[in-house]
Protein backbone atom coordinates (compact mmCIF):
# COMPACT_ATOMS: atom_id res chain seq x y z
CA UNK A 1 0.00 0.00 0.00
CA UNK A 2 1.36 3.41 -0.94
CA UNK A 3 2.17 5.76 1.87
CA UNK A 4 -0.94 7.65 2.95
CA UNK A 5 -1.04 10.26 5.65
CA UNK A 6 -2.49 8.85 8.85
CA UNK A 7 -5.34 10.77 10.45
CA UNK A 8 -5.09 9.21 13.93
CA UNK A 9 -2.43 7.41 15.96
CA UNK A 10 -3.24 5.12 18.85
CA UNK A 11 -3.48 1.45 19.75
CA UNK A 12 -5.86 -1.51 19.59
CA UNK A 13 -6.68 -2.87 23.02
CA UNK A 14 -7.13 -6.65 22.66
CA UNK A 15 -7.52 -7.88 26.23
CA UNK A 16 -4.08 -7.31 27.77
CA UNK A 17 -2.52 -7.03 24.31
CA UNK A 18 -1.85 -3.54 22.97
CA UNK A 19 -1.20 -3.08 19.25
CA UNK A 20 0.15 0.35 18.16
CA UNK A 21 -1.60 1.37 14.94
CA UNK A 22 -2.15 4.23 12.53
CA UNK A 23 -5.58 5.08 11.18
CA UNK A 24 -5.71 5.68 7.41
CA UNK A 25 -8.72 6.59 5.29
CA UNK A 26 -9.78 3.55 3.25
CA UNK A 27 -11.91 5.52 0.80
CA UNK A 28 -11.51 8.65 -1.27
CA UNK A 29 -13.92 10.87 -3.12
CA UNK A 30 -13.54 11.37 -6.86
CA UNK A 31 -16.43 13.80 -7.17
CA UNK A 32 -15.70 17.00 -9.08
CA UNK A 33 -15.98 20.14 -7.00
CA UNK A 34 -16.92 23.57 -8.35
CA UNK A 35 -16.11 27.10 -7.22
CA UNK A 36 -18.65 29.85 -6.82
CA UNK A 37 -18.14 32.82 -9.14
CA UNK A 38 -19.75 36.13 -9.97
CA UNK A 39 -21.62 35.37 -13.19
CA UNK A 40 -21.16 38.89 -14.58
CA UNK A 41 -17.37 39.02 -14.50
CA UNK A 42 -16.25 35.52 -13.40
CA UNK A 43 -14.74 36.75 -10.13
CA UNK A 44 -14.35 34.23 -7.27
CA UNK A 45 -16.86 34.33 -4.44
CA UNK A 46 -15.14 33.72 -1.08
CA UNK A 47 -16.50 33.41 2.41
CA UNK A 48 -14.87 35.39 5.16
CA UNK A 49 -15.03 34.59 8.87
CA UNK A 50 -16.23 37.73 10.58
CA UNK A 51 -16.83 38.37 14.27
CA UNK A 52 -20.35 39.68 14.74
CA UNK A 53 -19.42 41.81 17.77
CA UNK A 54 -16.36 43.53 16.32
CA UNK A 55 -17.53 43.37 12.68
CA UNK A 56 -14.09 42.36 11.43
CA UNK A 57 -12.50 39.35 9.81
CA UNK A 58 -10.64 37.01 12.18
CA UNK A 59 -7.86 34.48 11.60
CA UNK A 60 -8.09 30.71 12.18
CA UNK A 61 -5.95 31.01 15.32
CA UNK A 62 -8.59 33.25 16.90
CA UNK A 63 -11.42 30.78 16.33
CA UNK A 64 -12.48 28.30 19.05
CA UNK A 65 -15.45 26.09 19.98
CA UNK A 66 -18.56 26.84 21.98
CA UNK A 67 -21.83 25.16 22.85
CA UNK A 68 -24.97 27.21 22.21
CA UNK A 69 -27.47 26.88 25.04
CA UNK A 70 -31.23 26.89 24.51
CA UNK A 71 -31.43 30.60 25.32
CA UNK A 72 -28.64 31.45 22.86
CA UNK A 73 -25.86 31.68 25.45
CA UNK A 74 -22.45 30.54 24.13
CA UNK A 75 -20.50 28.24 26.48
CA UNK A 76 -16.82 28.15 25.40
CA UNK A 77 -15.25 24.65 25.14
CA UNK A 78 -11.48 24.30 24.78
CA UNK A 79 -9.36 21.39 23.53
CA UNK A 80 -8.04 20.96 27.09
CA UNK A 81 -11.60 20.54 28.37
CA UNK A 82 -12.17 17.72 25.88
CA UNK A 83 -8.78 16.11 26.59
CA UNK A 84 -9.51 15.86 30.32
CA UNK A 85 -12.75 13.94 29.83
CA UNK A 86 -12.66 10.43 31.41
CA UNK A 87 -12.83 8.58 28.08
CA UNK A 88 -10.62 5.46 27.98
CA UNK A 89 -10.95 5.34 24.18
CA UNK A 90 -9.32 8.75 23.63
CA UNK A 91 -6.28 7.08 22.04
CA UNK A 92 -7.36 3.46 22.07
CA UNK A 93 -9.58 1.30 19.92
CA UNK A 94 -11.04 -0.89 22.64
CA UNK A 95 -12.42 -4.22 21.44
CA UNK A 96 -15.48 -5.13 23.49
CA UNK A 97 -16.83 -8.23 21.71
CA UNK A 98 -16.58 -10.60 18.75
CA UNK A 99 -19.79 -11.35 16.82
CA UNK A 100 -20.80 -12.95 13.49
CA UNK A 101 -20.69 -10.50 10.59
CA UNK A 102 -24.40 -10.97 9.82
CA UNK A 103 -25.24 -9.48 13.21
CA UNK A 104 -24.27 -6.04 11.88
CA UNK A 105 -27.07 -4.10 10.22
CA UNK A 106 -25.79 -2.46 6.99
CA UNK A 107 -27.71 0.66 8.02
CA UNK A 108 -25.13 1.18 10.77
CA UNK A 109 -22.16 1.19 8.37
CA UNK A 110 -20.32 4.51 8.18
CA UNK A 111 -16.83 5.60 7.10
CA UNK A 112 -14.13 2.96 6.47
CA UNK A 113 -10.50 3.00 7.60
CA UNK A 114 -7.41 0.82 7.29
CA UNK A 115 -5.47 0.01 10.46
CA UNK A 116 -1.72 -0.06 9.84
CA UNK A 117 0.77 -1.55 12.28
CA UNK A 118 2.81 1.32 13.76
CA UNK A 119 6.38 0.09 13.96
CA UNK A 120 8.16 -3.28 13.95
CA UNK A 121 7.07 -4.35 17.49
CA UNK A 122 3.41 -4.02 16.41
CA UNK A 123 3.77 -6.56 13.58
CA UNK A 124 3.45 -9.68 15.77
CA UNK A 125 0.29 -8.75 17.76
CA UNK A 126 -1.23 -7.19 14.60
CA UNK A 127 -0.80 -10.46 12.70
CA UNK A 128 -2.15 -12.42 15.67
CA UNK A 129 -5.38 -10.42 15.73
CA UNK A 130 -5.73 -10.61 11.95
CA UNK A 131 -5.36 -14.41 11.86
CA UNK A 132 -7.70 -14.83 14.84
CA UNK A 133 -10.40 -12.85 13.02
CA UNK A 134 -9.89 -14.96 9.89
CA UNK A 135 -10.15 -18.29 11.69
CA UNK A 136 -13.14 -17.34 13.81
CA UNK A 137 -14.99 -15.84 10.81
CA UNK A 138 -16.21 -13.12 13.13
CA UNK A 139 -15.83 -9.36 13.36
CA UNK A 140 -14.68 -7.34 16.36
CA UNK A 141 -16.88 -4.65 17.86
CA UNK A 142 -14.88 -1.78 19.31
CA UNK A 143 -15.25 1.70 20.77
CA UNK A 144 -12.94 4.56 19.89
CA UNK A 145 -12.83 8.37 20.04
CA UNK A 146 -12.30 10.46 16.93
CA UNK A 147 -12.88 14.15 16.19
CA UNK A 148 -14.22 15.00 19.60
CA UNK A 149 -16.68 12.16 20.12
CA UNK A 150 -16.76 8.49 21.03
CA UNK A 151 -17.74 6.19 18.22
CA UNK A 152 -18.59 2.56 17.56
CA UNK A 153 -16.56 0.50 15.11
CA UNK A 154 -16.33 -2.91 13.48
CA UNK A 155 -12.98 -4.56 12.70
CA UNK A 156 -12.70 -7.12 9.89
CA UNK A 157 -9.99 -8.51 7.62
CA UNK A 158 -9.60 -7.24 4.05
CA UNK A 159 -6.87 -9.19 2.23
CA UNK A 160 -3.98 -8.99 4.72
CA UNK A 161 -5.09 -5.77 6.39
CA UNK A 162 -7.37 -5.08 9.34
CA UNK A 163 -10.06 -2.63 8.30
CA UNK A 164 -12.38 -0.72 10.59
CA UNK A 165 -15.83 0.50 9.69
CA UNK A 166 -17.31 3.26 11.74
CA UNK A 167 -20.76 2.29 12.99
CA UNK A 168 -23.67 4.44 13.97
CA UNK A 169 -24.95 3.92 17.48
CA UNK A 170 -28.16 1.87 17.57
CA UNK A 171 -30.18 4.87 18.77
CA UNK A 172 -29.03 6.83 15.69
CA UNK A 173 -30.93 4.48 13.35
CA UNK A 174 -34.43 5.71 12.67
CA UNK A 175 -37.35 3.30 12.85
CA UNK A 176 -38.86 2.92 9.34
CA UNK A 177 -42.30 3.88 10.56
CA UNK A 178 -44.71 5.12 7.92
CA UNK A 179 -42.31 4.34 5.07
CA UNK A 180 -43.80 1.06 3.80
CA UNK A 181 -46.93 1.21 1.58
CA UNK A 182 -50.04 1.59 3.71
CA UNK A 183 -52.29 -0.14 1.17
CA UNK A 184 -53.00 -3.86 1.02
CA UNK A 185 -51.34 -5.38 -2.05
CA UNK A 186 -51.51 -8.99 -3.25
CA UNK A 187 -48.59 -10.33 -5.29
CA UNK A 188 -49.38 -13.28 -7.54
CA UNK A 189 -47.10 -16.27 -8.00
CA UNK A 190 -46.74 -15.51 -11.73
CA UNK A 191 -45.47 -12.03 -10.90
CA UNK A 192 -42.94 -13.47 -8.47
CA UNK A 193 -41.84 -15.99 -11.11
CA UNK A 194 -41.24 -13.20 -13.60
CA UNK A 195 -39.37 -11.18 -10.97
CA UNK A 196 -37.16 -14.22 -10.28
CA UNK A 197 -36.57 -14.63 -14.02
CA UNK A 198 -35.55 -10.97 -14.26
CA UNK A 199 -33.14 -11.38 -11.34
CA UNK A 200 -31.63 -14.48 -12.94
CA UNK A 201 -31.30 -12.73 -16.30
CA UNK A 202 -29.55 -9.70 -14.82
CA UNK A 203 -27.29 -12.09 -12.93
CA UNK A 204 -24.24 -10.91 -10.99
CA UNK A 205 -21.76 -8.15 -11.68
CA UNK A 206 -18.13 -7.51 -10.87
CA UNK A 207 -18.21 -4.31 -8.83
CA UNK A 208 -14.76 -3.42 -10.19
CA UNK A 209 -16.36 -2.98 -13.65
CA UNK A 210 -18.76 -0.29 -12.42
CA UNK A 211 -17.78 3.35 -12.83
CA UNK A 212 -19.22 6.84 -12.46
CA UNK A 213 -20.69 7.77 -15.85
CA UNK A 214 -21.79 11.19 -14.62
CA UNK A 215 -18.29 12.16 -13.44
CA UNK A 216 -16.79 11.07 -16.76
CA UNK A 217 -19.37 13.14 -18.66
CA UNK A 218 -18.58 16.19 -16.50
CA UNK A 219 -14.83 15.75 -17.14
CA UNK A 220 -15.40 15.53 -20.90
CA UNK A 221 -17.59 18.63 -20.81
CA UNK A 222 -14.94 20.60 -18.86
CA UNK A 223 -12.20 19.50 -21.29
CA UNK A 224 -14.30 20.56 -24.28
CA UNK A 225 -15.09 23.98 -22.82
CA UNK A 226 -11.46 24.54 -21.80
CA UNK A 227 -10.33 23.92 -25.40
CA UNK A 228 -13.02 26.21 -26.80
CA UNK A 229 -15.07 23.39 -28.27
CA UNK A 230 -18.77 22.87 -27.94
CA UNK A 231 -19.62 20.08 -25.46
CA UNK A 232 -21.13 17.00 -27.02
CA UNK A 233 -24.88 16.75 -26.65
CA UNK A 234 -26.14 13.69 -24.87
CA UNK A 235 -28.71 11.61 -26.74
CA UNK A 236 -32.26 12.23 -25.71
CA UNK A 237 -33.64 9.45 -23.55
CA UNK A 238 -36.17 7.21 -25.23
CA UNK A 239 -39.72 8.14 -24.21
CA UNK A 240 -41.16 5.56 -21.90
CA UNK A 241 -44.90 5.14 -21.80
CA UNK A 242 -46.80 4.78 -18.59
CA UNK A 243 -46.88 1.10 -17.71
CA UNK A 244 -50.19 0.00 -16.26
CA UNK A 245 -49.72 -3.77 -16.46
CA UNK A 246 -47.10 -5.11 -14.03
CA UNK A 247 -46.89 -8.46 -15.82
CA UNK A 248 -46.23 -6.74 -19.16
CA UNK A 249 -43.55 -4.57 -17.55
CA UNK A 250 -41.83 -7.61 -16.04
CA UNK A 251 -41.94 -9.53 -19.32
CA UNK A 252 -40.54 -6.54 -21.20
CA UNK A 253 -37.80 -6.11 -18.60
CA UNK A 254 -36.77 -9.76 -18.92
CA UNK A 255 -36.72 -9.48 -22.72
CA UNK A 256 -34.64 -6.27 -22.70
CA UNK A 257 -32.25 -7.71 -20.12
CA UNK A 258 -31.66 -10.77 -22.33
CA UNK A 259 -31.13 -8.57 -25.38
CA UNK A 260 -28.58 -6.43 -23.52
CA UNK A 261 -26.66 -9.58 -22.57
CA UNK A 262 -26.68 -10.78 -26.19
CA UNK A 263 -29.07 -13.65 -25.57
CA UNK A 264 -31.47 -14.78 -28.30
CA UNK A 265 -35.02 -13.81 -27.41
CA UNK A 266 -36.48 -15.11 -30.68
CA UNK A 267 -36.41 -18.64 -29.32
CA UNK A 268 -38.52 -17.61 -26.36
CA UNK A 269 -40.92 -15.77 -28.64
CA UNK A 270 -41.22 -18.83 -30.89
CA UNK A 271 -41.97 -21.07 -27.95
CA UNK A 272 -44.73 -18.80 -26.79
CA UNK A 273 -46.14 -18.64 -30.34
CA UNK A 274 -46.23 -22.45 -30.58
CA UNK A 275 -47.93 -23.03 -27.26
CA UNK A 276 -51.15 -21.25 -28.17
CA UNK A 277 -51.92 -22.99 -31.53
CA UNK A 278 -51.18 -26.44 -30.09
CA UNK A 279 -53.67 -25.98 -27.28
CA UNK A 280 -56.37 -24.79 -29.71
CA UNK A 281 -55.82 -27.60 -32.22
CA UNK A 282 -55.59 -30.41 -29.68
CA UNK A 283 -59.36 -30.69 -29.34
CA UNK A 284 -59.78 -30.92 -33.13
CA UNK A 285 -56.92 -33.36 -33.63
CA UNK A 286 -58.03 -35.81 -30.94
CA UNK A 287 -60.69 -37.74 -33.02
CA UNK A 288 -58.10 -38.48 -35.73
CA UNK A 289 -56.00 -40.53 -33.31
CA UNK A 290 -58.52 -43.47 -33.21
CA UNK A 291 -58.27 -45.97 -36.12
CA UNK A 292 -61.89 -47.10 -36.04
CA UNK A 293 -63.18 -43.61 -36.17
CA UNK A 294 -60.90 -42.81 -39.05
CA UNK A 295 -62.39 -45.66 -41.25
CA UNK A 296 -65.96 -44.78 -40.28
CA UNK A 297 -65.44 -41.15 -40.98
CA UNK A 298 -63.70 -41.88 -44.29
CA UNK A 299 -66.54 -44.24 -45.35
CA UNK A 300 -69.06 -41.64 -44.36
CA UNK A 301 -67.16 -39.06 -46.31
CA UNK A 302 -67.08 -41.34 -49.41
CA UNK A 303 -70.85 -42.05 -49.17
CA UNK A 304 -71.53 -38.38 -48.71
CA UNK A 305 -69.32 -37.65 -51.68
CA UNK A 306 -71.30 -40.11 -53.89
CA UNK A 307 -74.60 -38.68 -52.75
CA UNK A 308 -73.39 -35.17 -53.32
CA UNK A 309 -72.21 -36.19 -56.83
CA UNK A 310 -75.58 -37.83 -57.66
CA UNK A 311 -77.53 -34.93 -56.30
CA UNK A 312 -75.28 -32.59 -58.21
CA UNK A 313 -75.97 -34.40 -61.52
CA UNK A 314 -79.70 -34.60 -60.76
CA UNK A 315 -79.87 -30.95 -59.90
CA UNK A 316 -77.94 -30.21 -63.04
CA UNK A 317 -80.50 -32.11 -65.16
CA UNK A 318 -83.37 -30.42 -63.40
CA UNK A 319 -81.82 -27.07 -63.86
CA UNK A 320 -81.32 -27.85 -67.55
CA UNK A 321 -84.99 -28.84 -67.94
CA UNK A 322 -86.09 -25.84 -66.05
CA UNK A 323 -84.05 -23.70 -68.33
CA UNK A 324 -85.72 -25.18 -71.41
CA UNK A 325 -89.17 -24.72 -69.91
CA UNK A 326 -88.34 -21.20 -69.01
CA UNK A 327 -87.19 -20.54 -72.53
CA UNK A 328 -90.44 -22.01 -73.94
CA UNK A 329 -92.49 -20.03 -71.48
CA UNK A 330 -90.76 -16.94 -72.61
CA UNK A 331 -91.44 -17.67 -76.26
CA UNK A 332 -95.19 -18.38 -75.79
CA UNK A 333 -96.08 -14.97 -74.43
CA UNK A 334 -94.27 -13.43 -77.33
CA UNK A 335 -96.72 -15.07 -79.82
CA UNK A 336 -99.83 -14.27 -77.77
CA UNK A 337 -98.67 -10.73 -77.38
CA UNK A 338 -99.31 -10.04 -81.05
CA UNK A 339 -102.94 -11.30 -80.80
CA UNK A 340 -103.77 -9.55 -77.56
CA UNK A 341 -104.04 -6.02 -78.98
CA UNK A 342 -106.72 -7.16 -81.49
CA UNK A 343 -108.89 -8.82 -78.86
CA UNK A 344 -108.57 -5.93 -76.46
CA UNK A 345 -109.26 -3.32 -79.12
CA UNK A 346 -112.80 -4.52 -79.80
CA UNK A 347 -114.12 -4.15 -76.28
CA UNK A 348 -112.69 -0.69 -76.09
CA UNK A 349 -114.73 0.37 -79.19
CA UNK A 350 -117.95 -1.16 -77.79
CA UNK A 351 -117.45 0.63 -74.50
CA UNK A 352 -116.95 3.88 -76.28
XYZ file of C-alpha atoms in Angstrom:
352
model
C 0.000 0.000 0.000
C 1.358 3.410 -0.943
C 2.171 5.758 1.871
C -0.935 7.651 2.948
C -1.038 10.257 5.653
C -2.494 8.848 8.851
C -5.342 10.769 10.448
C -5.089 9.213 13.926
C -2.432 7.407 15.962
C -3.245 5.115 18.845
C -3.477 1.451 19.755
C -5.857 -1.513 19.593
C -6.675 -2.871 23.015
C -7.132 -6.646 22.659
C -7.519 -7.878 26.232
C -4.081 -7.306 27.775
C -2.518 -7.034 24.310
C -1.853 -3.536 22.971
C -1.205 -3.076 19.253
C 0.152 0.349 18.156
C -1.603 1.367 14.942
C -2.147 4.230 12.530
C -5.579 5.078 11.176
C -5.711 5.682 7.411
C -8.718 6.592 5.292
C -9.779 3.551 3.254
C -11.911 5.518 0.800
C -11.512 8.651 -1.267
C -13.923 10.870 -3.124
C -13.543 11.365 -6.864
C -16.430 13.797 -7.167
C -15.699 16.998 -9.083
C -15.981 20.143 -7.000
C -16.917 23.570 -8.346
C -16.111 27.101 -7.221
C -18.650 29.854 -6.820
C -18.137 32.816 -9.136
C -19.753 36.134 -9.966
C -21.618 35.367 -13.189
C -21.163 38.888 -14.585
C -17.367 39.022 -14.498
C -16.253 35.522 -13.395
C -14.744 36.748 -10.132
C -14.350 34.229 -7.268
C -16.856 34.328 -4.439
C -15.143 33.724 -1.082
C -16.498 33.409 2.413
C -14.867 35.395 5.157
C -15.028 34.593 8.872
C -16.233 37.729 10.575
C -16.831 38.372 14.272
C -20.354 39.684 14.742
C -19.424 41.810 17.767
C -16.360 43.528 16.319
C -17.531 43.372 12.684
C -14.086 42.364 11.431
C -12.501 39.347 9.809
C -10.639 37.012 12.175
C -7.858 34.478 11.598
C -8.089 30.714 12.184
C -5.949 31.009 15.322
C -8.594 33.254 16.896
C -11.419 30.776 16.335
C -12.480 28.301 19.046
C -15.450 26.087 19.980
C -18.561 26.843 21.975
C -21.831 25.163 22.855
C -24.967 27.205 22.209
C -27.469 26.881 25.036
C -31.231 26.889 24.509
C -31.434 30.601 25.323
C -28.644 31.450 22.863
C -25.856 31.679 25.448
C -22.454 30.544 24.132
C -20.497 28.240 26.475
C -16.815 28.148 25.401
C -15.255 24.651 25.144
C -11.480 24.296 24.782
C -9.358 21.387 23.532
C -8.042 20.960 27.088
C -11.595 20.542 28.368
C -12.169 17.722 25.881
C -8.775 16.113 26.591
C -9.510 15.861 30.322
C -12.747 13.941 29.833
C -12.664 10.433 31.408
C -12.826 8.576 28.076
C -10.617 5.462 27.978
C -10.951 5.340 24.181
C -9.318 8.748 23.635
C -6.280 7.082 22.039
C -7.365 3.465 22.075
C -9.579 1.299 19.917
C -11.036 -0.891 22.636
C -12.422 -4.223 21.439
C -15.483 -5.131 23.494
C -16.832 -8.234 21.705
C -16.580 -10.603 18.748
C -19.788 -11.349 16.825
C -20.799 -12.952 13.486
C -20.693 -10.500 10.593
C -24.399 -10.965 9.816
C -25.245 -9.480 13.209
C -24.267 -6.036 11.883
C -27.073 -4.101 10.224
C -25.788 -2.457 6.992
C -27.708 0.665 8.024
C -25.128 1.177 10.767
C -22.159 1.193 8.368
C -20.323 4.511 8.181
C -16.828 5.604 7.104
C -14.131 2.964 6.473
C -10.500 3.004 7.599
C -7.408 0.821 7.289
C -5.473 0.012 10.461
C -1.722 -0.062 9.838
C 0.770 -1.550 12.281
C 2.808 1.321 13.763
C 6.380 0.091 13.962
C 8.156 -3.279 13.954
C 7.066 -4.351 17.486
C 3.411 -4.019 16.408
C 3.767 -6.560 13.575
C 3.450 -9.676 15.774
C 0.294 -8.751 17.757
C -1.225 -7.188 14.602
C -0.796 -10.457 12.696
C -2.146 -12.419 15.673
C -5.377 -10.419 15.735
C -5.734 -10.612 11.951
C -5.360 -14.406 11.856
C -7.697 -14.826 14.844
C -10.395 -12.855 13.017
C -9.893 -14.959 9.895
C -10.150 -18.287 11.689
C -13.136 -17.336 13.814
C -14.992 -15.837 10.813
C -16.206 -13.123 13.132
C -15.834 -9.360 13.358
C -14.679 -7.341 16.356
C -16.884 -4.652 17.856
C -14.880 -1.783 19.308
C -15.253 1.698 20.775
C -12.942 4.562 19.887
C -12.830 8.365 20.042
C -12.300 10.460 16.929
C -12.881 14.147 16.190
C -14.220 15.005 19.603
C -16.684 12.162 20.121
C -16.755 8.495 21.033
C -17.742 6.186 18.224
C -18.594 2.559 17.562
C -16.555 0.504 15.110
C -16.332 -2.910 13.479
C -12.983 -4.560 12.695
C -12.697 -7.119 9.893
C -9.989 -8.507 7.624
C -9.598 -7.242 4.053
C -6.870 -9.185 2.226
C -3.984 -8.989 4.722
C -5.086 -5.769 6.395
C -7.372 -5.078 9.342
C -10.063 -2.628 8.302
C -12.383 -0.722 10.592
C -15.834 0.501 9.693
C -17.314 3.264 11.743
C -20.763 2.286 12.995
C -23.668 4.442 13.975
C -24.946 3.918 17.478
C -28.163 1.871 17.570
C -30.180 4.874 18.772
C -29.032 6.826 15.688
C -30.927 4.479 13.353
C -34.428 5.708 12.675
C -37.346 3.303 12.855
C -38.859 2.917 9.339
C -42.297 3.884 10.564
C -44.713 5.122 7.918
C -42.305 4.340 5.070
C -43.799 1.063 3.803
C -46.935 1.208 1.582
C -50.044 1.586 3.709
C -52.295 -0.141 1.174
C -52.999 -3.859 1.019
C -51.344 -5.376 -2.049
C -51.507 -8.992 -3.254
C -48.586 -10.326 -5.287
C -49.379 -13.277 -7.541
C -47.096 -16.268 -8.001
C -46.743 -15.510 -11.727
C -45.470 -12.025 -10.898
C -42.940 -13.474 -8.468
C -41.843 -15.994 -11.107
C -41.241 -13.196 -13.598
C -39.369 -11.180 -10.967
C -37.164 -14.219 -10.278
C -36.573 -14.629 -14.018
C -35.549 -10.971 -14.265
C -33.140 -11.380 -11.344
C -31.626 -14.484 -12.939
C -31.303 -12.730 -16.300
C -29.550 -9.701 -14.823
C -27.288 -12.087 -12.927
C -24.241 -10.913 -10.993
C -21.755 -8.148 -11.677
C -18.131 -7.509 -10.873
C -18.206 -4.307 -8.827
C -14.756 -3.421 -10.189
C -16.360 -2.976 -13.646
C -18.756 -0.292 -12.419
C -17.782 3.351 -12.832
C -19.217 6.839 -12.459
C -20.691 7.769 -15.853
C -21.789 11.187 -14.620
C -18.293 12.160 -13.442
C -16.791 11.068 -16.764
C -19.366 13.144 -18.662
C -18.575 16.187 -16.500
C -14.831 15.752 -17.140
C -15.399 15.529 -20.902
C -17.593 18.630 -20.805
C -14.938 20.599 -18.857
C -12.198 19.495 -21.291
C -14.297 20.559 -24.276
C -15.090 23.976 -22.818
C -11.461 24.543 -21.797
C -10.329 23.917 -25.397
C -13.016 26.210 -26.804
C -15.067 23.394 -28.271
C -18.769 22.868 -27.936
C -19.623 20.085 -25.461
C -21.132 17.003 -27.019
C -24.876 16.753 -26.652
C -26.135 13.695 -24.865
C -28.714 11.608 -26.741
C -32.264 12.228 -25.706
C -33.639 9.445 -23.555
C -36.171 7.214 -25.231
C -39.723 8.135 -24.211
C -41.163 5.560 -21.896
C -44.897 5.140 -21.802
C -46.799 4.775 -18.591
C -46.879 1.099 -17.709
C -50.187 0.002 -16.263
C -49.718 -3.770 -16.461
C -47.105 -5.110 -14.033
C -46.894 -8.463 -15.818
C -46.234 -6.739 -19.157
C -43.552 -4.570 -17.550
C -41.830 -7.614 -16.042
C -41.943 -9.533 -19.323
C -40.536 -6.545 -21.204
C -37.803 -6.109 -18.601
C -36.767 -9.759 -18.920
C -36.723 -9.478 -22.718
C -34.641 -6.271 -22.701
C -32.245 -7.710 -20.125
C -31.662 -10.765 -22.326
C -31.129 -8.569 -25.379
C -28.582 -6.434 -23.519
C -26.662 -9.575 -22.565
C -26.678 -10.776 -26.192
C -29.070 -13.654 -25.567
C -31.473 -14.779 -28.298
C -35.018 -13.805 -27.406
C -36.479 -15.107 -30.685
C -36.412 -18.643 -29.320
C -38.524 -17.606 -26.355
C -40.923 -15.766 -28.639
C -41.215 -18.832 -30.889
C -41.965 -21.075 -27.947
C -44.731 -18.797 -26.791
C -46.145 -18.645 -30.343
C -46.227 -22.448 -30.581
C -47.935 -23.026 -27.264
C -51.145 -21.249 -28.170
C -51.923 -22.988 -31.531
C -51.177 -26.442 -30.092
C -53.669 -25.979 -27.283
C -56.374 -24.789 -29.712
C -55.820 -27.602 -32.218
C -55.593 -30.407 -29.677
C -59.363 -30.688 -29.342
C -59.783 -30.918 -33.135
C -56.923 -33.362 -33.633
C -58.029 -35.811 -30.941
C -60.694 -37.736 -33.019
C -58.101 -38.476 -35.733
C -56.004 -40.527 -33.306
C -58.524 -43.465 -33.210
C -58.271 -45.972 -36.125
C -61.890 -47.103 -36.041
C -63.183 -43.607 -36.169
C -60.905 -42.815 -39.049
C -62.391 -45.662 -41.253
C -65.957 -44.781 -40.285
C -65.441 -41.147 -40.983
C -63.705 -41.884 -44.286
C -66.535 -44.237 -45.353
C -69.058 -41.644 -44.358
C -67.157 -39.057 -46.312
C -67.085 -41.335 -49.407
C -70.846 -42.048 -49.167
C -71.526 -38.379 -48.709
C -69.318 -37.648 -51.677
C -71.299 -40.109 -53.887
C -74.597 -38.675 -52.749
C -73.394 -35.174 -53.325
C -72.214 -36.190 -56.831
C -75.579 -37.829 -57.656
C -77.533 -34.930 -56.300
C -75.283 -32.586 -58.212
C -75.973 -34.398 -61.516
C -79.705 -34.600 -60.763
C -79.874 -30.951 -59.895
C -77.938 -30.212 -63.037
C -80.502 -32.110 -65.163
C -83.367 -30.420 -63.400
C -81.821 -27.065 -63.857
C -81.324 -27.847 -67.554
C -84.990 -28.845 -67.940
C -86.086 -25.845 -66.049
C -84.046 -23.702 -68.329
C -85.723 -25.182 -71.407
C -89.169 -24.720 -69.912
C -88.339 -21.203 -69.014
C -87.188 -20.536 -72.535
C -90.445 -22.014 -73.940
C -92.495 -20.034 -71.480
C -90.764 -16.935 -72.611
C -91.436 -17.666 -76.259
C -95.191 -18.378 -75.793
C -96.081 -14.972 -74.432
C -94.273 -13.431 -77.328
C -96.720 -15.072 -79.823
C -99.833 -14.268 -77.769
C -98.669 -10.732 -77.383
C -99.310 -10.041 -81.054
C -102.942 -11.296 -80.799
C -103.766 -9.547 -77.561
C -104.036 -6.024 -78.979
C -106.725 -7.161 -81.494
C -108.892 -8.819 -78.863
C -108.566 -5.933 -76.458
C -109.258 -3.321 -79.115
C -112.804 -4.522 -79.800
C -114.117 -4.148 -76.276
C -112.695 -0.687 -76.089
C -114.729 0.374 -79.194
C -117.951 -1.163 -77.786
C -117.448 0.626 -74.504
C -116.953 3.883 -76.283
